[in-house]
mmCIF file of C-alpha atoms and ligand atoms in Angstrom:
data_model
loop_
_atom_site.group_PDB
_atom_site.id
_atom_site.type_symbol
_atom_site.label_atom_id
_atom_site.label_comp_id
_atom_site.label_asym_id
_atom_site.label_seq_id
_atom_site.Cartn_x
_atom_site.Cartn_y
_atom_site.Cartn_z
ATOM 1 C CA MET A 1 -19.214 -0.237 -32.757
ATOM 2 C CA LYS A 2 -18.357 3.418 -33.396
ATOM 3 C CA ILE A 3 -17.624 5.640 -30.424
ATOM 4 C CA ILE A 4 -16.604 9.296 -30.297
ATOM 5 C CA LEU A 5 -13.997 10.428 -27.761
ATOM 6 C CA ALA A 6 -15.254 13.637 -26.138
ATOM 7 C CA THR A 7 -11.844 15.215 -25.553
ATOM 8 C CA ARG A 8 -9.828 17.972 -27.201
ATOM 9 C CA ASN A 9 -6.652 16.933 -25.390
ATOM 10 C CA ASN A 10 -4.392 15.241 -27.951
ATOM 11 C CA HIS A 11 -2.232 13.600 -25.263
ATOM 12 C CA LYS A 12 -5.310 11.952 -23.722
ATOM 13 C CA THR A 13 -6.572 10.938 -27.132
ATOM 14 C CA GLU A 14 -3.310 9.133 -27.910
ATOM 15 C CA GLU A 15 -3.267 7.316 -24.572
ATOM 16 C CA ILE A 16 -6.934 6.290 -24.892
ATOM 17 C CA LYS A 17 -6.564 5.039 -28.493
ATOM 18 C CA ARG A 18 -3.667 2.867 -27.396
ATOM 19 C CA ILE A 19 -5.691 1.377 -24.485
ATOM 20 C CA LEU A 20 -8.672 0.581 -26.764
ATOM 21 C CA GLU A 21 -6.643 -0.554 -29.839
ATOM 22 C CA ASP A 22 -6.996 -4.264 -29.157
ATOM 23 C CA SER A 23 -10.790 -4.129 -29.292
ATOM 24 C CA LYS A 24 -13.202 -3.841 -32.155
ATOM 25 C CA ILE A 25 -14.345 -0.432 -31.012
ATOM 26 C CA GLU A 26 -13.905 2.134 -33.823
ATOM 27 C CA ILE A 27 -12.718 5.365 -32.280
ATOM 28 C CA LEU A 28 -13.720 8.685 -33.749
ATOM 29 C CA THR A 29 -12.577 12.016 -32.318
ATOM 30 C CA LEU A 30 -13.870 15.554 -32.230
ATOM 31 C CA LYS A 31 -11.683 16.179 -35.257
ATOM 32 C CA ASP A 32 -14.155 14.064 -37.209
ATOM 33 C CA PHE A 33 -16.936 16.420 -36.075
ATOM 34 C CA PRO A 34 -15.383 19.932 -36.471
ATOM 35 C CA ASP A 35 -18.729 21.666 -35.923
ATOM 36 C CA ILE A 36 -19.200 20.491 -32.303
ATOM 37 C CA PRO A 37 -18.581 23.571 -30.119
ATOM 38 C CA GLU A 38 -16.228 23.759 -27.157
ATOM 39 C CA ILE A 39 -17.858 22.386 -24.003
ATOM 40 C CA GLU A 40 -17.740 24.473 -20.839
ATOM 41 C CA GLU A 41 -16.748 22.386 -17.786
ATOM 42 C CA THR A 42 -19.189 23.800 -15.262
ATOM 43 C CA GLY A 43 -19.351 20.793 -12.966
ATOM 44 C CA LYS A 44 -18.136 20.770 -9.368
ATOM 45 C CA THR A 45 -16.708 17.274 -9.617
ATOM 46 C CA LEU A 46 -14.801 15.165 -12.131
ATOM 47 C CA GLU A 47 -17.857 12.961 -12.462
ATOM 48 C CA GLU A 48 -20.192 15.872 -13.225
ATOM 49 C CA ASN A 49 -17.826 17.168 -15.906
ATOM 50 C CA ALA A 50 -17.271 13.749 -17.492
ATOM 51 C CA VAL A 51 -21.062 13.222 -17.675
ATOM 52 C CA LEU A 52 -21.795 16.609 -19.154
ATOM 53 C CA LYS A 53 -19.042 16.227 -21.789
ATOM 54 C CA ALA A 54 -20.244 12.743 -22.800
ATOM 55 C CA LYS A 55 -23.951 13.895 -22.918
ATOM 56 C CA GLN A 56 -23.297 16.969 -25.003
ATOM 57 C CA VAL A 57 -21.074 15.189 -27.473
ATOM 58 C CA TYR A 58 -23.566 12.330 -27.806
ATOM 59 C CA THR A 59 -26.315 14.875 -28.562
ATOM 60 C CA ALA A 60 -24.171 16.707 -31.113
ATOM 61 C CA ALA A 61 -22.724 13.661 -32.891
ATOM 62 C CA GLY A 62 -25.572 11.209 -32.499
ATOM 63 C CA ILE A 63 -23.349 8.255 -31.611
ATOM 64 C CA PRO A 64 -22.131 6.826 -28.270
ATOM 65 C CA ALA A 65 -19.592 9.093 -26.610
ATOM 66 C CA LEU A 66 -16.762 8.497 -24.103
ATOM 67 C CA ALA A 67 -15.555 11.447 -22.021
ATOM 68 C CA ASP A 68 -12.633 11.642 -19.641
ATOM 69 C CA ASP A 69 -12.374 14.158 -16.815
ATOM 70 C CA SER A 70 -9.259 13.814 -14.783
ATOM 71 C CA GLY A 71 -7.072 15.585 -12.288
ATOM 72 C CA LEU A 72 -4.487 15.463 -9.584
ATOM 73 C CA GLU A 73 -5.603 15.494 -5.922
ATOM 74 C CA VAL A 74 -2.866 16.546 -3.498
ATOM 75 C CA GLU A 75 -3.431 15.505 0.119
ATOM 76 C CA VAL A 76 -1.877 18.494 1.850
ATOM 77 C CA LEU A 77 -3.909 20.805 -0.400
ATOM 78 C CA ASN A 78 -7.168 19.069 0.611
ATOM 79 C CA GLY A 79 -7.580 17.527 -2.850
ATOM 80 C CA ASP A 80 -6.619 20.536 -4.927
ATOM 81 C CA PRO A 81 -6.096 21.112 -7.828
ATOM 82 C CA GLY A 82 -8.653 18.288 -8.445
ATOM 83 C CA VAL A 83 -11.366 19.413 -10.778
ATOM 84 C CA MET A 84 -9.439 22.613 -11.394
ATOM 85 C CA SER A 85 -6.322 20.765 -12.611
ATOM 86 C CA ALA A 86 -6.346 22.190 -16.133
ATOM 87 C CA ARG A 87 -6.741 25.790 -14.939
ATOM 88 C CA PHE A 88 -4.867 25.672 -11.643
ATOM 89 C CA ALA A 89 -2.518 28.604 -12.386
ATOM 90 C CA GLY A 90 -5.326 30.678 -14.023
ATOM 91 C CA PRO A 91 -7.127 30.971 -17.341
ATOM 92 C CA GLY A 92 -4.964 30.160 -20.360
ATOM 93 C CA CYS A 93 -2.117 28.731 -18.224
ATOM 94 C CA SER A 94 0.378 26.192 -19.508
ATOM 95 C CA TYR A 95 1.205 22.778 -17.987
ATOM 96 C CA LYS A 96 4.507 24.330 -16.833
ATOM 97 C CA ASP A 97 2.677 27.199 -15.036
ATOM 98 C CA ASN A 98 0.535 24.621 -13.172
ATOM 99 C CA ASN A 99 3.548 22.500 -12.238
ATOM 100 C CA LEU A 100 5.487 25.527 -10.974
ATOM 101 C CA LYS A 101 2.520 26.707 -8.949
ATOM 102 C CA LEU A 102 2.109 23.296 -7.384
ATOM 103 C CA LEU A 103 5.861 22.942 -6.586
ATOM 104 C CA GLY A 104 5.818 26.463 -5.063
ATOM 105 C CA LEU A 105 2.864 25.632 -2.810
ATOM 106 C CA LEU A 106 4.625 22.459 -1.606
ATOM 107 C CA LYS A 107 8.012 24.090 -1.091
ATOM 108 C CA GLY A 108 9.544 22.932 2.165
ATOM 109 C CA ILE A 109 6.920 20.220 2.776
ATOM 110 C CA SER A 110 8.449 16.815 3.592
ATOM 111 C CA ARG A 111 8.119 13.751 1.355
ATOM 112 C CA GLU A 112 5.618 11.981 3.678
ATOM 113 C CA LYS A 113 3.217 14.926 3.275
ATOM 114 C CA ARG A 114 3.498 15.120 -0.519
ATOM 115 C CA GLY A 115 1.049 12.288 -1.268
ATOM 116 C CA ALA A 116 -1.183 12.750 -4.304
ATOM 117 C CA THR A 117 -3.693 10.739 -6.338
ATOM 118 C CA PHE A 118 -4.341 10.956 -10.082
ATOM 119 C CA ARG A 119 -8.032 10.313 -10.766
ATOM 120 C CA CYS A 120 -9.701 9.709 -14.097
ATOM 121 C CA VAL A 121 -13.466 9.527 -14.373
ATOM 122 C CA VAL A 122 -14.869 8.191 -17.667
ATOM 123 C CA ALA A 123 -18.469 8.659 -18.693
ATOM 124 C CA LEU A 124 -19.910 6.516 -21.492
ATOM 125 C CA ALA A 125 -23.075 7.987 -23.032
ATOM 126 C CA LEU A 126 -24.974 5.206 -24.783
ATOM 127 C CA ASN A 127 -27.809 7.703 -25.214
ATOM 128 C CA PRO A 128 -28.602 10.865 -23.338
ATOM 129 C CA ASP A 129 -30.507 8.954 -20.653
ATOM 130 C CA ASP A 130 -28.123 6.070 -20.256
ATOM 131 C CA ILE A 131 -24.762 7.241 -18.965
ATOM 132 C CA ARG A 132 -22.336 4.783 -17.293
ATOM 133 C CA VAL A 133 -19.457 6.027 -15.185
ATOM 134 C CA VAL A 134 -16.203 4.251 -14.303
ATOM 135 C CA GLU A 135 -13.128 5.479 -12.545
ATOM 136 C CA GLY A 136 -9.402 4.782 -12.178
ATOM 137 C CA LYS A 137 -6.878 6.112 -9.702
ATOM 138 C CA VAL A 138 -3.191 5.846 -8.896
ATOM 139 C CA LYS A 139 -1.269 7.061 -5.811
ATOM 140 C CA GLY A 140 2.102 8.651 -5.744
ATOM 141 C CA PHE A 141 4.023 11.735 -4.467
ATOM 142 C CA VAL A 142 4.640 15.227 -5.776
ATOM 143 C CA THR A 143 8.354 15.647 -6.576
ATOM 144 C CA GLU A 144 10.396 18.732 -5.644
ATOM 145 C CA ASN A 145 11.329 19.505 -9.266
ATOM 146 C CA GLU A 146 10.055 18.604 -12.714
ATOM 147 C CA ILE A 147 11.648 15.314 -13.854
ATOM 148 C CA GLY A 148 11.265 13.655 -17.280
ATOM 149 C CA GLU A 149 10.148 14.731 -20.732
ATOM 150 C CA ASN A 150 7.310 12.335 -21.684
ATOM 151 C CA GLY A 151 3.589 12.600 -21.133
ATOM 152 C CA PHE A 152 1.788 15.883 -20.342
ATOM 153 C CA GLY A 153 0.280 17.964 -17.563
ATOM 154 C CA TYR A 154 1.470 16.990 -14.099
ATOM 155 C CA ASP A 155 3.412 13.900 -15.287
ATOM 156 C CA PRO A 156 6.871 15.507 -14.573
ATOM 157 C CA VAL A 157 5.910 16.184 -10.897
ATOM 158 C CA PHE A 158 4.125 12.901 -10.202
ATOM 159 C CA PHE A 159 6.464 10.332 -8.731
ATOM 160 C CA TYR A 160 5.292 6.708 -8.872
ATOM 161 C CA PRO A 161 7.140 4.810 -6.112
ATOM 162 C CA GLU A 162 6.533 1.258 -7.500
ATOM 163 C CA LEU A 163 8.641 2.101 -10.567
ATOM 164 C CA ASN A 164 10.834 4.726 -8.841
ATOM 165 C CA LYS A 165 10.116 7.155 -11.684
ATOM 166 C CA THR A 166 7.891 10.089 -12.461
ATOM 167 C CA PHE A 167 5.121 9.494 -15.008
ATOM 168 C CA ALA A 168 7.112 11.748 -17.403
ATOM 169 C CA GLN A 169 9.923 9.187 -17.290
ATOM 170 C CA LEU A 170 7.630 6.430 -18.629
ATOM 171 C CA ASN A 171 6.733 5.839 -22.231
ATOM 172 C CA SER A 172 3.009 5.802 -23.023
ATOM 173 C CA GLU A 173 2.777 1.987 -22.850
ATOM 174 C CA GLU A 174 4.425 1.935 -19.416
ATOM 175 C CA LYS A 175 2.231 4.772 -18.207
ATOM 176 C CA ASN A 176 -0.998 3.165 -19.498
ATOM 177 C CA LYS A 177 -0.213 -0.036 -17.525
ATOM 178 C CA VAL A 178 -0.341 1.761 -14.183
ATOM 179 C CA SER A 179 -2.123 5.079 -14.768
ATOM 180 C CA HIS A 180 -5.516 6.315 -13.634
ATOM 181 C CA ARG A 181 -6.537 6.563 -17.315
ATOM 182 C CA GLY A 182 -5.303 3.052 -18.049
ATOM 183 C CA PHE A 183 -7.424 1.593 -15.253
ATOM 184 C CA ALA A 184 -10.487 3.673 -16.077
ATOM 185 C CA PHE A 185 -10.484 2.969 -19.863
ATOM 186 C CA ARG A 186 -9.799 -0.730 -19.429
ATOM 187 C CA LYS A 187 -12.967 -0.819 -17.270
ATOM 188 C CA ALA A 188 -14.807 1.208 -19.931
ATOM 189 C CA LYS A 189 -13.579 -1.236 -22.606
ATOM 190 C CA GLU A 190 -14.949 -4.195 -20.660
ATOM 191 C CA LEU A 191 -18.234 -2.424 -20.194
ATOM 192 C CA ILE A 192 -18.553 -1.632 -23.932
ATOM 193 C CA LYS A 193 -17.704 -5.209 -24.848
ATOM 194 C CA LYS A 194 -20.381 -6.523 -22.518
ATOM 195 C CA ILE A 195 -23.043 -4.086 -23.689
ATOM 196 C CA SER A 196 -22.387 -4.544 -27.406
ATOM 197 C CA ASN A 197 -21.387 -8.179 -27.445
ATOM 198 C CA ILE A 198 -18.154 -7.452 -29.276
ATOM 199 C CA GLU A 199 -14.651 -8.685 -28.572
HETATM 200 P P1 ITT B 1 -10.652 17.635 -22.244
HETATM 201 O O1 ITT B 1 -11.529 18.316 -21.254
HETATM 202 O O2 ITT B 1 -10.780 18.146 -23.656
HETATM 203 O O3 ITT B 1 -10.679 16.163 -22.157
HETATM 204 P P2 ITT B 1 -8.529 18.757 -20.633
HETATM 205 O O4 ITT B 1 -7.015 18.883 -20.742
HETATM 206 O O5 ITT B 1 -9.251 20.059 -20.384
HETATM 207 O O6 ITT B 1 -9.085 18.018 -21.914
HETATM 208 P P3 ITT B 1 -9.518 17.900 -18.072
HETATM 209 O O7 ITT B 1 -10.525 18.915 -17.994
HETATM 210 O O8 ITT B 1 -9.836 16.480 -17.684
HETATM 211 O O9 ITT B 1 -8.858 17.734 -19.488
HETATM 212 O O10 ITT B 1 -8.262 18.423 -17.193
HETATM 213 C C1 ITT B 1 -7.352 17.541 -16.784
HETATM 214 C C2 ITT B 1 -6.049 18.230 -16.454
HETATM 215 O O11 ITT B 1 -5.477 17.371 -15.477
HETATM 216 C C3 ITT B 1 -5.121 18.193 -17.674
HETATM 217 O O12 ITT B 1 -5.134 19.413 -18.378
HETATM 218 C C4 ITT B 1 -3.770 17.923 -16.960
HETATM 219 O O13 ITT B 1 -3.253 19.128 -16.534
HETATM 220 C C5 ITT B 1 -4.116 17.072 -15.788
HETATM 221 N N1 ITT B 1 -4.033 15.640 -16.116
HETATM 222 C C6 ITT B 1 -5.056 14.746 -16.371
HETATM 223 N N2 ITT B 1 -4.602 13.544 -16.673
HETATM 224 C C7 ITT B 1 -3.243 13.626 -16.597
HETATM 225 C C8 ITT B 1 -2.208 12.757 -16.849
HETATM 226 O O14 ITT B 1 -2.422 11.496 -17.228
HETATM 227 N N3 ITT B 1 -0.938 13.168 -16.653
HETATM 228 C C9 ITT B 1 -0.708 14.440 -16.212
HETATM 229 N N4 ITT B 1 -1.617 15.381 -16.048
HETATM 230 C C10 ITT B 1 -2.898 14.971 -16.210
#
């Protein structure tokens, strides 16, 4: 079964390919369909954005599409940056800008109040009228500084207490075992296997 990943984020693509590599799902990416235009994320929730990305890419490519919309929800910020995670520090900002903005907002806030959840919502468009949604999440804390070099986005400021490390101190295999994306795409993989009768 061929499926197109509806993401332009290379870090996500690498993580997702690794999670799905032990299945018979053949993964294509937007690089295989260079004419598909950029999709505007106009939804108010991760779920709305995941669904709209999967639908539009299905329509443009004509094969089942898997989209990931994800973000970091910080308790003391009432769930921000959430759906705005990619653009938290403004249009065109870097991962570093976002991390510095977050650390600045949490300056002086004690460890117990720095709780945060990474959420990943995955939409699978089997056709434009049949969209399945699954989700994965993981809880941790926002650090006081950036720590670690691996991963992307908020990984250097997301401390995962069970391993006593930030996500940026894990390699991609270690991260996938415990991450929001790992949980969500393993659920998506099971769903695809069930629907298509493949291993
Ligand atoms: P696509 O829409 O093309 O998939 P994107 O980077 O714009 O790529 P999102 O809209 O889902 O993706 O925004 C998610 C942002 O949340 C992303 O840019 C990161 O800043 C952050 N993020 C998501 N998953 C993450 C992870 O596993 N580790 C660290 N940061 C993550």
